[in-house]
Amino acid sequence: MQPTTTPRAAATAALGEDVRMWIERQRNTPAKLSYRQIADTLSAETGVKVTREALRRWHSEPDSSTPAA
């Protein structure tokens, strides 16, 4: 049996960077991409399919590299 991988972990692995930071960059481009457009881009670049709601949630979660106060 293969270990399961969450979509977020799969996206992070495929991008080679934290998916939250990647989403941040996509949102702050001059085009101001929507979460739907970002989901389409993520799918095209990595093959990882997620909903725009999942992207919004991942983007709004606290940065995992920063310890909680």
GROMACS .gro file of N, CA, C and O in nm:
model
  276
    1MET      N    1   0.084  -0.118   0.000
    1MET     CA    2   0.000   0.000   0.000
    1MET      C    3   0.089   0.124   0.000
    1MET      O    4   0.182   0.135   0.078
    2GLN      N    5   0.058   0.221  -0.088
    2GLN     CA    6   0.135   0.344  -0.095
    2GLN      C    7   0.086   0.443   0.009
    2GLN      O    8  -0.033   0.448   0.040
    3PRO      N    9   0.179   0.522   0.063
    3PRO     CA   10   0.135   0.624   0.158
    3PRO      C   11   0.052   0.730   0.087
    3PRO      O   12   0.074   0.759  -0.031
    4THR      N   13  -0.045   0.785   0.158
    4THR     CA   14  -0.128   0.889   0.098
    4THR      C   15  -0.059   1.024   0.113
    4THR      O   16   0.013   1.048   0.209
    5THR      N   17  -0.082   1.108   0.017
    5THR     CA   18  -0.026   1.242   0.017
    5THR      C   19  -0.141   1.339   0.004
    5THR      O   20  -0.227   1.323  -0.081
    6THR      N   21  -0.141   1.442   0.087
    6THR     CA   22  -0.246   1.543   0.077
    6THR      C   23  -0.225   1.625  -0.050
    6THR      O   24  -0.113   1.637  -0.098
    7PRO      N   25  -0.332   1.682  -0.103
    7PRO     CA   26  -0.315   1.767  -0.221
    7PRO      C   27  -0.218   1.883  -0.196
    7PRO      O   28  -0.140   1.918  -0.284
    8ARG      N   29  -0.222   1.940  -0.075
    8ARG     CA   30  -0.131   2.050  -0.045
    8ARG      C   31   0.015   2.003  -0.049
    8ARG      O   32   0.102   2.070  -0.105
    9ALA      N   33   0.042   1.887   0.012
    9ALA     CA   34   0.178   1.833   0.011
    9ALA      C   35   0.221   1.799  -0.132
    9ALA      O   36   0.336   1.824  -0.170
   10ALA      N   37   0.129   1.746  -0.211
   10ALA     CA   38   0.161   1.712  -0.350
   10ALA      C   39   0.192   1.839  -0.430
   10ALA      O   40   0.286   1.841  -0.510
   11ALA      N   41   0.114   1.944  -0.408
   11ALA     CA   42   0.138   2.070  -0.479
   11ALA      C   43   0.272   2.131  -0.437
   11ALA      O   44   0.349   2.176  -0.521
   12THR      N   45   0.300   2.129  -0.308
   12THR     CA   46   0.427   2.183  -0.258
   12THR      C   47   0.544   2.106  -0.318
   12THR      O   48   0.642   2.165  -0.364
   13ALA      N   49   0.533   1.973  -0.320
   13ALA     CA   50   0.640   1.891  -0.376
   13ALA      C   51   0.658   1.916  -0.525
   13ALA      O   52   0.770   1.930  -0.575
   14ALA      N   53   0.548   1.927  -0.597
   14ALA     CA   54   0.555   1.948  -0.742
   14ALA      C   55   0.610   2.087  -0.777
   14ALA      O   56   0.683   2.102  -0.874
   15LEU      N   57   0.578   2.186  -0.695
   15LEU     CA   58   0.626   2.322  -0.720
   15LEU      C   59   0.770   2.342  -0.674
   15LEU      O   60   0.839   2.430  -0.721
   16GLY      N   61   0.810   2.262  -0.576
   16GLY     CA   62   0.945   2.277  -0.521
   16GLY      C   63   0.955   2.393  -0.423
   16GLY      O   64   1.064   2.439  -0.391
   17GLU      N   65   0.841   2.441  -0.378
   17GLU     CA   66   0.835   2.550  -0.281
   17GLU      C   67   0.701   2.543  -0.209
   17GLU      O   68   0.609   2.475  -0.254
   18ASP      N   69   0.689   2.616  -0.099
   18ASP     CA   70   0.564   2.617  -0.024
   18ASP      C   71   0.451   2.671  -0.112
   18ASP      O   72   0.463   2.779  -0.171
   19VAL      N   73   0.345   2.595  -0.121
   19VAL     CA   74   0.234   2.633  -0.209
   19VAL      C   75   0.172   2.765  -0.164
   19VAL      O   76   0.126   2.844  -0.246
   20ARG      N   77   0.172   2.794  -0.034
   20ARG     CA   78   0.116   2.920   0.015
   20ARG      C   79   0.191   3.041  -0.043
   20ARG      O   80   0.130   3.139  -0.085
   21MET      N   81   0.323   3.032  -0.047
   21MET     CA   82   0.402   3.141  -0.103
   21MET      C   83   0.381   3.152  -0.254
   21MET      O   84   0.376   3.262  -0.309
   22TRP      N   85   0.365   3.038  -0.320
   22TRP     CA   86   0.340   3.039  -0.464
   22TRP      C   87   0.205   3.107  -0.492
   22TRP      O   88   0.194   3.188  -0.584
   23ILE      N   89   0.103   3.074  -0.412
   23ILE     CA   90  -0.028   3.137  -0.428
   23ILE      C   91  -0.016   3.288  -0.407
   23ILE      O   92  -0.072   3.367  -0.483
   24GLU      N   93   0.058   3.327  -0.304
   24GLU     CA   94   0.078   3.470  -0.276
   24GLU      C   95   0.136   3.542  -0.397
   24GLU      O   96   0.089   3.650  -0.434
   25ARG      N   97   0.236   3.483  -0.459
   25ARG     CA   98   0.295   3.544  -0.578
   25ARG      C   99   0.196   3.553  -0.693
   25ARG      O  100   0.190   3.654  -0.764
   26GLN      N  101   0.115   3.449  -0.710
   26GLN     CA  102   0.015   3.450  -0.818
   26GLN      C  103  -0.090   3.557  -0.793
   26GLN      O  104  -0.135   3.623  -0.887
   27ARG      N  105  -0.128   3.577  -0.669
   27ARG     CA  106  -0.229   3.678  -0.635
   27ARG      C  107  -0.174   3.819  -0.652
   27ARG      O  108  -0.251   3.912  -0.676
   28ASN      N  109  -0.044   3.837  -0.638
   28ASN     CA  110   0.016   3.969  -0.643
   28ASN      C  111   0.080   4.003  -0.777
   28ASN      O  112   0.155   4.099  -0.786
   29THR      N  113   0.050   3.926  -0.880
   29THR     CA  114   0.098   3.961  -1.013
   29THR      C  115   0.018   4.081  -1.063
   29THR      O  116  -0.091   4.110  -1.011
   30PRO      N  117   0.069   4.151  -1.163
   30PRO     CA  118  -0.010   4.263  -1.218
   30PRO      C  119  -0.149   4.219  -1.264
   30PRO      O  120  -0.243   4.297  -1.260
   31ALA      N  121  -0.163   4.093  -1.304
   31ALA     CA  122  -0.293   4.044  -1.352
   31ALA      C  123  -0.391   4.017  -1.237
   31ALA      O  124  -0.511   4.004  -1.260
   32LYS      N  125  -0.341   4.008  -1.111
   32LYS     CA  126  -0.426   3.981  -0.994
   32LYS      C  127  -0.514   3.858  -1.020
   32LYS      O  128  -0.636   3.866  -1.025
   33LEU      N  129  -0.449   3.743  -1.039
   33LEU     CA  130  -0.522   3.621  -1.071
   33LEU      C  131  -0.623   3.584  -0.963
   33LEU      O  132  -0.597   3.600  -0.844
   34SER      N  133  -0.736   3.531  -1.006
   34SER     CA  134  -0.837   3.481  -0.913
   34SER      C  135  -0.795   3.342  -0.865
   34SER      O  136  -0.708   3.278  -0.924
   35TYR      N  137  -0.859   3.296  -0.757
   35TYR     CA  138  -0.828   3.162  -0.709
   35TYR      C  139  -0.862   3.056  -0.814
   35TYR      O  140  -0.795   2.955  -0.825
   36ARG      N  141  -0.965   3.079  -0.892
   36ARG     CA  142  -1.001   2.986  -0.999
   36ARG      C  143  -0.888   2.980  -1.103
   36ARG      O  144  -0.848   2.873  -1.148
   37GLN      N  145  -0.836   3.096  -1.143
   37GLN     CA  146  -0.726   3.100  -1.239
   37GLN      C  147  -0.600   3.035  -1.181
   37GLN      O  148  -0.528   2.965  -1.252
   38ILE      N  149  -0.576   3.057  -1.053
   38ILE     CA  150  -0.460   2.996  -0.988
   38ILE      C  151  -0.476   2.844  -0.983
   38ILE      O  152  -0.380   2.770  -1.007
   39ALA      N  153  -0.597   2.797  -0.955
   39ALA     CA  154  -0.622   2.651  -0.953
   39ALA      C  155  -0.596   2.593  -1.092
   39ALA      O  156  -0.534   2.485  -1.103
   40ASP      N  157  -0.639   2.662  -1.196
   40ASP     CA  158  -0.614   2.615  -1.333
   40ASP      C  159  -0.465   2.613  -1.364
   40ASP      O  160  -0.414   2.518  -1.426
   41THR      N  161  -0.392   2.716  -1.320
   41THR     CA  162  -0.248   2.723  -1.342
   41THR      C  163  -0.176   2.612  -1.268
   41THR      O  164  -0.088   2.545  -1.323
   42LEU      N  165  -0.214   2.590  -1.143
   42LEU     CA  166  -0.154   2.483  -1.063
   42LEU      C  167  -0.175   2.348  -1.129
   42LEU      O  168  -0.081   2.268  -1.141
   43SER      N  169  -0.295   2.322  -1.176
   43SER     CA  170  -0.325   2.197  -1.243
   43SER      C  171  -0.242   2.180  -1.370
   43SER      O  172  -0.186   2.073  -1.396
   44ALA      N  173  -0.231   2.287  -1.448
   44ALA     CA  174  -0.155   2.280  -1.573
   44ALA      C  175  -0.006   2.259  -1.548
   44ALA      O  176   0.060   2.185  -1.621
   45GLU      N  177   0.047   2.325  -1.444
   45GLU     CA  178   0.191   2.317  -1.417
   45GLU      C  179   0.233   2.191  -1.342
   45GLU      O  180   0.346   2.145  -1.358
   46THR      N  181   0.144   2.137  -1.259
   46THR     CA  182   0.184   2.027  -1.172
   46THR      C  183   0.098   1.901  -1.185
   46THR      O  184   0.138   1.796  -1.138
   47GLY      N  185  -0.020   1.914  -1.242
   47GLY     CA  186  -0.111   1.800  -1.248
   47GLY      C  187  -0.191   1.782  -1.120
   47GLY      O  188  -0.273   1.691  -1.110
   48VAL      N  189  -0.172   1.870  -1.022
   48VAL     CA  190  -0.245   1.863  -0.896
   48VAL      C  191  -0.372   1.946  -0.911
   48VAL      O  192  -0.366   2.065  -0.939
   49LYS      N  193  -0.486   1.879  -0.896
   49LYS     CA  194  -0.614   1.948  -0.912
   49LYS      C  195  -0.673   1.976  -0.774
   49LYS      O  196  -0.687   1.886  -0.692
   50VAL      N  197  -0.703   2.105  -0.751
   50VAL     CA  198  -0.765   2.147  -0.626
   50VAL      C  199  -0.874   2.248  -0.657
   50VAL      O  200  -0.876   2.307  -0.765
   51THR      N  201  -0.962   2.269  -0.562
   51THR     CA  202  -1.068   2.368  -0.579
   51THR      C  203  -1.017   2.507  -0.541
   51THR      O  204  -0.918   2.520  -0.468
   52ARG      N  205  -1.086   2.606  -0.588
   52ARG     CA  206  -1.047   2.742  -0.550
   52ARG      C  207  -1.068   2.765  -0.401
   52ARG      O  208  -0.995   2.842  -0.339
   53GLU      N  209  -1.166   2.696  -0.341
   53GLU     CA  210  -1.188   2.708  -0.198
   53GLU      C  211  -1.069   2.653  -0.119
   53GLU      O  212  -1.028   2.711  -0.018
   54ALA      N  213  -1.011   2.543  -0.167
   54ALA     CA  214  -0.893   2.488  -0.101
   54ALA      C  215  -0.776   2.584  -0.111
   54ALA      O  216  -0.704   2.608  -0.013
   55LEU      N  217  -0.757   2.645  -0.227
   55LEU     CA  218  -0.649   2.743  -0.244
   55LEU      C  219  -0.669   2.863  -0.152
   55LEU      O  220  -0.574   2.911  -0.090
   56ARG      N  221  -0.792   2.909  -0.141
   56ARG     CA  222  -0.822   3.022  -0.053
   56ARG      C  223  -0.789   2.987   0.092
   56ARG      O  224  -0.729   3.066   0.164
   57ARG      N  225  -0.825   2.866   0.133
   57ARG     CA  226  -0.797   2.820   0.269
   57ARG      C  227  -0.646   2.808   0.292
   57ARG      O  228  -0.594   2.855   0.393
   58TRP      N  229  -0.574   2.748   0.198
   58TRP     CA  230  -0.428   2.734   0.211
   58TRP      C  231  -0.362   2.871   0.218
   58TRP      O  232  -0.268   2.891   0.294
   59HIS      N  233  -0.412   2.965   0.139
   59HIS     CA  234  -0.353   3.099   0.134
   59HIS      C  235  -0.377   3.175   0.263
   59HIS      O  236  -0.294   3.255   0.305
   60SER      N  237  -0.490   3.150   0.329
   60SER     CA  238  -0.525   3.225   0.449
   60SER      C  239  -0.471   3.162   0.578
   60SER      O  240  -0.473   3.226   0.682
   61GLU      N  241  -0.423   3.037   0.570
   61GLU     CA  242  -0.369   2.972   0.689
   61GLU      C  243  -0.240   3.040   0.732
   61GLU      O  244  -0.164   3.088   0.648
   62PRO      N  245  -0.214   3.041   0.863
   62PRO     CA  246  -0.088   3.100   0.910
   62PRO      C  247   0.031   3.028   0.848
   62PRO      O  248   0.025   2.911   0.818
   63ASP      N  249   0.137   3.103   0.830
   63ASP     CA  250   0.261   3.048   0.772
   63ASP      C  251   0.315   2.940   0.864
   63ASP      O  252   0.341   2.964   0.981
   64SER      N  253   0.333   2.821   0.812
   64SER     CA  254   0.379   2.708   0.892
   64SER      C  255   0.524   2.722   0.934
   64SER      O  256   0.569   2.655   1.026
   65SER      N  257   0.600   2.810   0.869
   65SER     CA  258   0.741   2.826   0.904
   65SER      C  259   0.761   2.924   1.020
   65SER      O  260   0.869   2.937   1.073
   66THR      N  261   0.653   2.993   1.058
   66THR     CA  262   0.660   3.088   1.167
   66THR      C  263   0.592   3.028   1.290
   66THR      O  264   0.476   2.990   1.282
   67PRO      N  265   0.662   3.017   1.404
   67PRO     CA  266   0.601   2.960   1.522
   67PRO      C  267   0.487   3.047   1.573
   67PRO      O  268   0.490   3.170   1.561
   68ALA      N  269   0.385   2.982   1.627
   68ALA     CA  270   0.271   3.055   1.681
   68ALA      C  271   0.311   3.127   1.809
   68ALA      O  272   0.391   3.077   1.887
   69ALA      N  273   0.253   3.243   1.830
   69ALA     CA  274   0.286   3.323   1.950
   69ALA      C  275   0.214   3.272   2.071
   69ALA      O  276   0.114   3.213   2.068
   0.00000   0.00000   0.00000
